[in-house]
Amino acid sequence: MKCVDDFRLKLGDKELVPIITGGMGVDISTAALALEAARLGGIGHISDAMVPTVTDRRFNTKYVKDKLKQYKFNVENSDKSVVQFNLGLLEEATKLHVGHTMDAKRGDGMVFINCMEKLTMNAPKDTLRVRMRAAMDAGIDGITLAAGLHLGSFALIEDHPRFRDVKLGIIVSSLRALQLFLKKSARTNRLPDYIVIEGPLAGGHLGFGLDWAQYDLATIVAEIRDWLVEQKLDIPLVPAGGIFTGTDATNFLEMGAAAVQVATRFTVTRECGLPENVQQEYFKASEDEIEVNQISPTGYPMRMLKSSPAIGDIIRPNCEAYGYLLDASGNCQYIDAYNREHAAHPGERRVRIWDKTCLCTHMRNFDCWTCGHYTYRLKDTTHRNADGSYQILSAEHVFHDYQFSKDNRIALPEGSDTV
């Protein structure tokens, strides 16, 4: 019986352990988590979601405070079209985050950054160009294009000196999405170095509708694999979403995948950015406490815990401080929902908004509690302490469990104060 360690991911001249940790924003996939994956010979993702906020937290910068000060005059105005990011400061923040991470990298693995197209920031093309190019300038090993079709993303960086050096990948959830991307980016004469195929059991935003349960990751992987063979295209495939054990991963590797991308089990590690009180909520969750809803202002369905503080909150839009989801015209679905509910309840100060959430604020405060479908199984991966809490794991333990486990076994950590 094989295990993940019997396989290797080949990217250019690199041979890697075929385990990639997913890019969970905002600062849930921390540099520390990505660096552990790289040290152990795999690939770790950081995320550039709300990177000025991340650098404020990590390096005591004042990007958010200064942006709020600049646009404070507009806080009460429902028109947010004036709120813009200073692209020079955005570049500076990205280089700071990526540069510090790359300087700390050890081992034979790699560190990639996850770049969301839907992080529109009131100037979609300009901000995405700056985010990708700054990451390349700062030495990132690879860029994974996420949350969108990214039909024009390669063109934004094709004149960069590292365009053919940096590993570039795309996340898709269907063959059709991949075909659209390849057709549009063909002009750059540059194929993606890898394709992440994200299935319906993934955490956070999904590339499916509310009919997600009708789809199956293995079926989608096989369809894309067979089409690539027909087209005589040799691009490594990386399944993601619902891969909970090393055996799950091995099954995909045996069907032709080059690696797997995993995230849920790393959310409850010490290196993850989630506060421990939130990690305990993940451990405690039951299957019926996990839902796919449509409260994200991105327009994508989102999987999260029903008890998330972000659901039904009353928070005022914080676009002047954040504004990461403002579209090219300065609009956001949460602003529309907020204004609608307050107009419908004049004079009431605490009006709950149930159909949308201020994703920027809640992701920044770790209140969104997005999660993978199998989050309810996390309690089976560790020990329960005498006080009723669950033992937090190390990223190395989880990585090695994926790498070496067989027969659907999950290795428990060494316990101390356990019951």
Coordinates of N, CA, C and O in Angstrom, one line a residue, residues 173-175 178 197 216-230 237-239 251-252 254-257:
S173 N -12.7 25.2 -10.9 CA -13.6 24.2 -10.4 C -14.3 23.4 -11.5 O -15.2 22.6 -11.3
S174 N -13.9 23.6 -12.8 CA -14.5 23.0 -13.9 C -13.6 23.0 -15.1 O -12.7 23.9 -15.2
L175 N -13.8 22.1 -16.0 CA -13.0 22.1 -17.3 C -13.3 23.3 -18.1 O -12.4 23.9 -18.7
L178 N -11.2 26.2 -17.0 CA -9.9 26.1 -17.4 C -9.7 26.4 -18.9 O -8.8 27.1 -19.3
I197 N -7.4 22.1 -8.8 CA -8.8 21.8 -9.1 C -9.5 21.8 -7.8 O -9.4 20.8 -7.0
D216 N -18.6 16.3 -7.9 CA -17.6 15.4 -7.2 C -16.2 15.7 -7.7 O -16.0 15.8 -8.9
L217 N -15.3 15.9 -6.7 CA -13.9 16.3 -7.1 C -13.2 15.3 -8.0 O -12.6 15.7 -9.0
A218 N -13.3 14.0 -7.7 CA -12.6 13.0 -8.5 C -13.1 13.0 -9.9 O -12.3 12.8 -10.9
T219 N -14.4 13.2 -10.1 CA -15.0 13.3 -11.4 C -14.4 14.5 -12.2 O -14.1 14.3 -13.4
I220 N -14.3 15.6 -11.6 CA -13.8 16.8 -12.3 C -12.4 16.6 -12.6 O -11.9 17.0 -13.7
V221 N -11.6 16.1 -11.7 CA -10.2 15.9 -11.9 C -10.0 14.9 -13.1 O -9.1 15.2 -14.0
A222 N -10.7 13.8 -13.1 CA -10.6 12.9 -14.3 C -11.0 13.6 -15.6 O -10.3 13.3 -16.6
E223 N -12.0 14.4 -15.6 CA -12.4 15.1 -16.8 C -11.3 16.0 -17.3 O -11.0 16.0 -18.5
I224 N -10.7 16.8 -16.4 CA -9.7 17.7 -16.8 C -8.4 16.9 -17.2 O -7.8 17.3 -18.2
R225 N -8.1 15.9 -16.5 CA -6.9 15.1 -16.8 C -7.0 14.5 -18.2 O -6.1 14.6 -19.0
D226 N -8.2 13.9 -18.5 CA -8.4 13.3 -19.8 C -8.3 14.3 -21.0 O -7.8 14.1 -22.1
W227 N -8.9 15.5 -20.7 CA -8.9 16.6 -21.7 C -7.5 17.1 -22.0 O -7.1 17.3 -23.2
L228 N -6.7 17.2 -20.9 CA -5.3 17.6 -21.1 C -4.5 16.6 -22.0 O -3.7 17.0 -22.8
V229 N -4.8 15.3 -21.7 CA -4.1 14.3 -22.5 C -4.5 14.4 -24.0 O -3.7 14.3 -24.9
E230 N -5.8 14.6 -24.2 CA -6.3 14.8 -25.6 C -5.6 16.0 -26.3 O -5.3 15.9 -27.5
L237 N -1.7 18.6 -12.1 CA -3.0 18.8 -11.5 C -2.9 18.6 -10.0 O -2.3 17.7 -9.5
V238 N -3.6 19.5 -9.3 CA -3.5 19.6 -7.9 C -5.0 19.6 -7.3 O -5.6 20.7 -7.2
P239 N -5.6 18.5 -7.0 CA -6.9 18.5 -6.4 C -6.9 19.1 -5.0 O -5.9 19.1 -4.3
N251 N -5.0 8.5 -3.0 CA -5.9 8.0 -4.0 C -5.9 9.0 -5.2 O -5.9 8.5 -6.4
F252 N -5.8 10.3 -5.0 CA -5.7 11.2 -6.1 C -4.3 11.1 -6.8 O -4.3 11.2 -8.0
E254 N -2.6 8.5 -7.1 CA -2.6 7.3 -7.9 C -3.4 7.4 -9.2 O -3.2 6.7 -10.2
M255 N -4.4 8.4 -9.2 CA -5.2 8.6 -10.4 C -4.5 9.6 -11.4 O -5.1 10.0 -12.4
G256 N -3.3 10.1 -11.0 CA -2.6 11.0 -11.9 C -2.4 12.4 -11.5 O -1.7 13.2 -12.2
A257 N -2.9 12.7 -10.3 CA -2.6 14.1 -9.8 C -1.1 14.2 -9.4 O -0.5 13.2 -9.1

